[in-house]
PDB file of C-alpha atoms in Angstrom:
ATOM      1  CA  UNK A   1       6.131  19.021  20.741  1.00 93.00           C
ATOM      2  CA  UNK A   2       2.694  19.726  19.205  1.00 95.00           C
ATOM      3  CA  UNK A   3       2.715  16.461  17.229  1.00 95.00           C
ATOM      4  CA  UNK A   4       3.907  14.471  20.266  1.00 95.00           C
ATOM      5  CA  UNK A   5       1.224  16.002  22.483  1.00 96.00           C
ATOM      6  CA  UNK A   6      -1.719  15.735  20.127  1.00 97.00           C
ATOM      7  CA  UNK A   7      -0.910  12.601  18.109  1.00 97.00           C
ATOM      8  CA  UNK A   8       1.874  10.681  19.812  1.00 97.00           C
ATOM      9  CA  UNK A   9       3.443   9.734  16.451  1.00 97.00           C
ATOM     10  CA  UNK A  10       4.244  11.113  13.038  1.00 98.00           C
ATOM     11  CA  UNK A  11       3.162   9.127  10.004  1.00 97.00           C
ATOM     12  CA  UNK A  12       4.401  11.265   7.121  1.00 97.00           C
ATOM     13  CA  UNK A  13       7.171  13.878   6.875  1.00 98.00           C
ATOM     14  CA  UNK A  14       7.444  15.820   3.623  1.00 97.00           C
ATOM     15  CA  UNK A  15      10.464  18.118   3.616  1.00 96.00           C
ATOM     16  CA  UNK A  16      10.016  20.924   1.113  1.00 91.00           C
ATOM     17  CA  UNK A  17      11.505  24.094   2.486  1.00 80.00           C
ATOM     18  CA  UNK A  18      14.234  25.623   0.279  1.00 85.00           C
ATOM     19  CA  UNK A  19      15.834  28.766  -1.022  1.00 84.00           C
ATOM     20  CA  UNK A  20      17.334  29.079  -4.436  1.00 80.00           C
ATOM     21  CA  UNK A  21      19.256  32.084  -5.808  1.00 79.00           C
ATOM     22  CA  UNK A  22      18.078  31.792  -9.410  1.00 73.00           C
ATOM     23  CA  UNK A  23      18.750  35.541  -9.407  1.00 71.00           C
ATOM     24  CA  UNK A  24      21.252  36.855  -6.861  1.00 66.00           C
ATOM     25  CA  UNK A  25      18.684  39.465  -5.754  1.00 66.00           C
ATOM     26  CA  UNK A  26      15.795  36.981  -5.660  1.00 65.00           C
ATOM     27  CA  UNK A  27      14.217  39.027  -8.460  1.00 69.00           C
ATOM     28  CA  UNK A  28      14.718  42.372  -6.755  1.00 73.00           C
ATOM     29  CA  UNK A  29      13.394  41.274  -3.356  1.00 75.00           C
ATOM     30  CA  UNK A  30      16.730  41.403  -1.512  1.00 75.00           C
ATOM     31  CA  UNK A  31      20.139  43.095  -2.003  1.00 80.00           C
ATOM     32  CA  UNK A  32      22.592  41.289  -4.266  1.00 84.00           C
ATOM     33  CA  UNK A  33      23.870  38.074  -2.677  1.00 82.00           C
ATOM     34  CA  UNK A  34      27.331  36.967  -3.774  1.00 87.00           C
ATOM     35  CA  UNK A  35      27.952  33.324  -4.630  1.00 89.00           C
ATOM     36  CA  UNK A  36      30.219  33.142  -1.571  1.00 93.00           C
ATOM     37  CA  UNK A  37      27.278  34.215   0.616  1.00 91.00           C
ATOM     38  CA  UNK A  38      24.799  31.971  -1.176  1.00 92.00           C
ATOM     39  CA  UNK A  39      26.670  28.829  -0.201  1.00 96.00           C
ATOM     40  CA  UNK A  40      26.124  29.101   3.522  1.00 96.00           C
ATOM     41  CA  UNK A  41      22.533  30.310   3.194  1.00 94.00           C
ATOM     42  CA  UNK A  42      21.573  27.525   0.738  1.00 95.00           C
ATOM     43  CA  UNK A  43      23.265  24.706   2.571  1.00 97.00           C
ATOM     44  CA  UNK A  44      22.048  25.875   5.999  1.00 97.00           C
ATOM     45  CA  UNK A  45      18.449  26.216   4.768  1.00 96.00           C
ATOM     46  CA  UNK A  46      18.017  23.436   2.285  1.00 96.00           C
ATOM     47  CA  UNK A  47      20.292  20.693   3.599  1.00 98.00           C
ATOM     48  CA  UNK A  48      20.719  21.382   7.338  1.00 98.00           C
ATOM     49  CA  UNK A  49      17.072  22.481   7.745  1.00 97.00           C
ATOM     50  CA  UNK A  50      15.895  19.127   6.380  1.00 97.00           C
ATOM     51  CA  UNK A  51      18.629  17.210   8.189  1.00 97.00           C
ATOM     52  CA  UNK A  52      17.867  18.729  11.637  1.00 97.00           C
ATOM     53  CA  UNK A  53      14.081  18.549  11.409  1.00 97.00           C
ATOM     54  CA  UNK A  54      14.218  14.921  10.240  1.00 98.00           C
ATOM     55  CA  UNK A  55      16.508  13.913  13.050  1.00 97.00           C
ATOM     56  CA  UNK A  56      14.324  15.723  15.535  1.00 96.00           C
ATOM     57  CA  UNK A  57      11.173  13.880  14.532  1.00 97.00           C
ATOM     58  CA  UNK A  58      12.703  10.417  13.887  1.00 97.00           C
ATOM     59  CA  UNK A  59      11.473   9.148  17.319  1.00 97.00           C
ATOM     60  CA  UNK A  60       7.939  10.122  16.404  1.00 98.00           C
ATOM     61  CA  UNK A  61       8.217   8.498  12.974  1.00 98.00           C
ATOM     62  CA  UNK A  62       9.431   5.273  14.549  1.00 98.00           C
ATOM     63  CA  UNK A  63       6.188   5.144  16.586  1.00 97.00           C
ATOM     64  CA  UNK A  64       4.137   4.960  13.406  1.00 97.00           C
ATOM     65  CA  UNK A  65       3.013   1.673  11.913  1.00 95.00           C
ATOM     66  CA  UNK A  66       3.736   2.975   8.401  1.00 95.00           C
ATOM     67  CA  UNK A  67       6.166   5.916   8.575  1.00 97.00           C
ATOM     68  CA  UNK A  68       7.195   7.781   5.405  1.00 98.00           C
ATOM     69  CA  UNK A  69       9.687  10.525   4.641  1.00 98.00           C
ATOM     70  CA  UNK A  70       9.510  12.327   1.336  1.00 98.00           C
ATOM     71  CA  UNK A  71      12.401  14.773   0.646  1.00 98.00           C
ATOM     72  CA  UNK A  72      11.854  17.265  -2.119  1.00 94.00           C
ATOM     73  CA  UNK A  73      15.078  17.376  -4.122  1.00 95.00           C
ATOM     74  CA  UNK A  74      15.825  18.375  -7.696  1.00 90.00           C
ATOM     75  CA  UNK A  75      17.580  17.235 -10.834  1.00 88.00           C
ATOM     76  CA  UNK A  76      19.888  20.220  -9.976  1.00 86.00           C
ATOM     77  CA  UNK A  77      21.356  17.837  -7.390  1.00 92.00           C
ATOM     78  CA  UNK A  78      22.532  15.183  -9.892  1.00 95.00           C
ATOM     79  CA  UNK A  79      26.033  13.732  -9.468  1.00 96.00           C
ATOM     80  CA  UNK A  80      27.159  15.246 -12.759  1.00 96.00           C
ATOM     81  CA  UNK A  81      27.433  18.705 -11.089  1.00 96.00           C
ATOM     82  CA  UNK A  82      30.494  17.449  -9.189  1.00 97.00           C
ATOM     83  CA  UNK A  83      33.695  18.135 -11.068  1.00 96.00           C
ATOM     84  CA  UNK A  84      35.872  15.303  -9.833  1.00 96.00           C
ATOM     85  CA  UNK A  85      35.529  11.505  -9.598  1.00 97.00           C
ATOM     86  CA  UNK A  86      36.792  11.767  -6.038  1.00 97.00           C
ATOM     87  CA  UNK A  87      33.843  13.911  -5.009  1.00 98.00           C
ATOM     88  CA  UNK A  88      31.391  11.621  -6.804  1.00 98.00           C
ATOM     89  CA  UNK A  89      32.873   8.688  -4.873  1.00 98.00           C
ATOM     90  CA  UNK A  90      32.307  10.475  -1.572  1.00 97.00           C
ATOM     91  CA  UNK A  91      28.586  10.884  -2.211  1.00 98.00           C
ATOM     92  CA  UNK A  92      28.044   7.417  -3.725  1.00 97.00           C
ATOM     93  CA  UNK A  93      29.977   5.487  -1.054  1.00 97.00           C
ATOM     94  CA  UNK A  94      27.605   2.770   0.192  1.00 96.00           C
ATOM     95  CA  UNK A  95      29.003   3.205   3.713  1.00 97.00           C
ATOM     96  CA  UNK A  96      28.460   7.005   3.714  1.00 98.00           C
ATOM     97  CA  UNK A  97      27.316   8.158   7.163  1.00 98.00           C
ATOM     98  CA  UNK A  98      25.320  11.224   8.160  1.00 97.00           C
ATOM     99  CA  UNK A  99      28.374  12.503  10.067  1.00 98.00           C
ATOM    100  CA  UNK A 100      30.521  12.301   6.898  1.00 98.00           C
ATOM    101  CA  UNK A 101      27.759  13.814   4.765  1.00 98.00           C
ATOM    102  CA  UNK A 102      27.363  16.718   7.198  1.00 98.00           C
ATOM    103  CA  UNK A 103      31.118  17.357   6.996  1.00 98.00           C
ATOM    104  CA  UNK A 104      31.156  17.254   3.176  1.00 98.00           C
ATOM    105  CA  UNK A 105      28.394  19.856   3.072  1.00 98.00           C
ATOM    106  CA  UNK A 106      30.404  22.078   5.452  1.00 98.00           C
ATOM    107  CA  UNK A 107      33.535  21.473   3.379  1.00 98.00           C
ATOM    108  CA  UNK A 108      31.674  22.727   0.285  1.00 98.00           C
ATOM    109  CA  UNK A 109      30.671  25.926   2.055  1.00 98.00           C
ATOM    110  CA  UNK A 110      34.256  26.514   3.218  1.00 98.00           C
ATOM    111  CA  UNK A 111      35.602  25.833  -0.274  1.00 98.00           C
ATOM    112  CA  UNK A 112      33.147  28.380  -1.813  1.00 97.00           C
ATOM    113  CA  UNK A 113      33.968  30.987   0.787  1.00 96.00           C
ATOM    114  CA  UNK A 114      37.692  30.627   0.118  1.00 96.00           C
ATOM    115  CA  UNK A 115      37.222  30.482  -3.692  1.00 96.00           C
ATOM    116  CA  UNK A 116      38.629  26.966  -3.949  1.00 97.00           C
ATOM    117  CA  UNK A 117      35.469  25.039  -4.742  1.00 96.00           C
ATOM    118  CA  UNK A 118      36.140  24.651  -8.505  1.00 95.00           C
ATOM    119  CA  UNK A 119      39.786  23.649  -7.929  1.00 96.00           C
ATOM    120  CA  UNK A 120      38.761  21.035  -5.322  1.00 97.00           C
ATOM    121  CA  UNK A 121      36.161  19.474  -7.706  1.00 97.00           C
ATOM    122  CA  UNK A 122      33.023  20.807  -6.045  1.00 98.00           C
ATOM    123  CA  UNK A 123      29.946  21.919  -7.998  1.00 96.00           C
ATOM    124  CA  UNK A 124      29.488  25.512  -9.110  1.00 95.00           C
ATOM    125  CA  UNK A 125      25.879  25.597  -7.814  1.00 95.00           C
ATOM    126  CA  UNK A 126      24.913  26.077  -4.193  1.00 95.00           C
ATOM    127  CA  UNK A 127      21.317  25.002  -4.769  1.00 94.00           C
ATOM    128  CA  UNK A 128      22.461  21.882  -6.629  1.00 95.00           C
ATOM    129  CA  UNK A 129      24.851  20.935  -3.842  1.00 97.00           C
ATOM    130  CA  UNK A 130      22.158  21.329  -1.230  1.00 97.00           C
ATOM    131  CA  UNK A 131      19.843  19.007  -3.177  1.00 97.00           C
ATOM    132  CA  UNK A 132      22.661  16.533  -3.864  1.00 98.00           C
ATOM    133  CA  UNK A 133      23.092  16.440  -0.110  1.00 98.00           C
ATOM    134  CA  UNK A 134      19.335  15.801   0.337  1.00 97.00           C
ATOM    135  CA  UNK A 135      19.432  12.884  -2.120  1.00 97.00           C
ATOM    136  CA  UNK A 136      22.454  11.344  -0.327  1.00 98.00           C
ATOM    137  CA  UNK A 137      20.782  11.851   3.043  1.00 98.00           C
ATOM    138  CA  UNK A 138      17.661  10.083   1.726  1.00 98.00           C
ATOM    139  CA  UNK A 139      19.709   7.038   0.725  1.00 98.00           C
ATOM    140  CA  UNK A 140      21.444   6.957   4.148  1.00 98.00           C
ATOM    141  CA  UNK A 141      18.079   7.130   5.970  1.00 98.00           C
ATOM    142  CA  UNK A 142      16.591   4.368   3.818  1.00 98.00           C
ATOM    143  CA  UNK A 143      19.585   2.198   4.617  1.00 98.00           C
ATOM    144  CA  UNK A 144      19.788   2.996   8.344  1.00 98.00           C
ATOM    145  CA  UNK A 145      16.030   2.953   9.060  1.00 98.00           C
ATOM    146  CA  UNK A 146      14.542   0.032   7.106  1.00 97.00           C
ATOM    147  CA  UNK A 147      11.175   0.350   8.862  1.00 96.00           C
ATOM    148  CA  UNK A 148      10.710   3.900   7.447  1.00 98.00           C
ATOM    149  CA  UNK A 149       9.876   4.383   3.745  1.00 98.00           C
ATOM    150  CA  UNK A 150      12.289   7.187   2.658  1.00 98.00           C
ATOM    151  CA  UNK A 151      12.418   8.635  -0.849  1.00 98.00           C
ATOM    152  CA  UNK A 152      13.427  11.856  -2.587  1.00 97.00           C
ATOM    153  CA  UNK A 153      11.533  13.558  -5.392  1.00 96.00           C
ATOM    154  CA  UNK A 154      12.284  15.953  -8.208  1.00 89.00           C
ATOM    155  CA  UNK A 155       8.985  17.860  -8.742  1.00 77.00           C
ATOM    156  CA  UNK A 156      10.288  19.454 -11.924  1.00 68.00           C
ATOM    157  CA  UNK A 157      10.680  23.110 -12.717  1.00 65.00           C
ATOM    158  CA  UNK A 158       7.448  24.328 -11.234  1.00 54.00           C
ATOM    159  CA  UNK A 159       6.167  27.927 -11.418  1.00 65.00           C
ATOM    160  CA  UNK A 160       6.538  29.191  -7.852  1.00 75.00           C
ATOM    161  CA  UNK A 161       7.581  32.338  -5.968  1.00 75.00           C
ATOM    162  CA  UNK A 162      11.048  30.777  -5.706  1.00 72.00           C
ATOM    163  CA  UNK A 163      11.633  31.277  -9.430  1.00 66.00           C
ATOM    164  CA  UNK A 164       9.382  34.297  -9.950  1.00 72.00           C
ATOM    165  CA  UNK A 165       6.727  32.064 -11.526  1.00 73.00           C
ATOM    166  CA  UNK A 166       9.086  31.229 -14.445  1.00 74.00           C
ATOM    167  CA  UNK A 167       8.840  27.501 -14.071  1.00 66.00           C
ATOM    168  CA  UNK A 168       7.023  25.697 -16.916  1.00 77.00           C
ATOM    169  CA  UNK A 169       5.083  23.231 -14.747  1.00 80.00           C
ATOM    170  CA  UNK A 170       2.248  24.080 -12.392  1.00 76.00           C
ATOM    171  CA  UNK A 171       3.075  23.461  -8.738  1.00 76.00           C
ATOM    172  CA  UNK A 172       0.094  21.148  -8.534  1.00 81.00           C
ATOM    173  CA  UNK A 173       1.778  18.783 -11.041  1.00 81.00           C
ATOM    174  CA  UNK A 174       4.974  18.892  -9.048  1.00 74.00           C
ATOM    175  CA  UNK A 175       3.035  17.729  -5.950  1.00 82.00           C
ATOM    176  CA  UNK A 176       1.619  14.571  -7.581  1.00 86.00           C
ATOM    177  CA  UNK A 177       4.655  12.320  -7.022  1.00 93.00           C
ATOM    178  CA  UNK A 178       5.149  13.342  -3.399  1.00 92.00           C
ATOM    179  CA  UNK A 179       1.418  12.773  -2.801  1.00 93.00           C
ATOM    180  CA  UNK A 180       1.575   9.328  -4.389  1.00 93.00           C
ATOM    181  CA  UNK A 181       4.539   8.391  -2.250  1.00 96.00           C
ATOM    182  CA  UNK A 182       2.790   9.649   0.866  1.00 95.00           C
ATOM    183  CA  UNK A 183      -0.323   7.603   0.217  1.00 95.00           C
ATOM    184  CA  UNK A 184       1.032   4.374  -1.378  1.00 93.00           C
ATOM    185  CA  UNK A 185       0.801   1.115   0.500  1.00 89.00           C
ATOM    186  CA  UNK A 186       3.778  -0.332  -1.396  1.00 90.00           C
ATOM    187  CA  UNK A 187       7.109  -0.593   0.457  1.00 90.00           C
ATOM    188  CA  UNK A 188       9.390   1.457  -1.779  1.00 93.00           C
ATOM    189  CA  UNK A 189      12.454   3.079  -0.225  1.00 95.00           C
ATOM    190  CA  UNK A 190      15.778   4.685  -1.014  1.00 95.00           C
ATOM    191  CA  UNK A 191      14.877   5.927  -4.478  1.00 95.00           C
ATOM    192  CA  UNK A 192      14.814   9.254  -6.240  1.00 94.00           C
ATOM    193  CA  UNK A 193      11.621   9.927  -8.257  1.00 91.00           C
ATOM    194  CA  UNK A 194      10.473  12.141 -11.099  1.00 88.00           C
ATOM    195  CA  UNK A 195       6.863  11.858 -12.393  1.00 88.00           C
TER     196      UNK A 195
END
């Protein structure tokens, strides 16, 4: 509402909110969080947070003369985390829709909660699955909204509060690629970037 009222359009959306249970207590900041609980929290925050915000502001992006979406993802979301060719095929299907993707992410959460995720070929990482979903969502948006430049980025393992400053790259370095994508005049869309 604020952007609509004060600007009438949105030129750049950079989605970067995420939670990652590198340590099941977030380095002593919260009580222990089981893997079964991590799934819903991670997917709800990282995937559905990005998904819902993006869909909410799409009308404002479409009013821009040069709209851009940059989704911060991770190499943790690579296809190799999936343990079956069937699951890989789901996420790489060129006709994948947001409705199907949304259902796959919910299916992962259910599989983790019931302890069947490994048997069903899902990944054994909630953070990785959330970022795999973000990368797939990016490709769908790029295909379905050709007037919007949409890309995902792996900033690298940056030292942030999320990992108790254990990352080996400064956050400033991780921000370079998203900044370049936000400011470029080239029409580049549907890709996943690192450095």
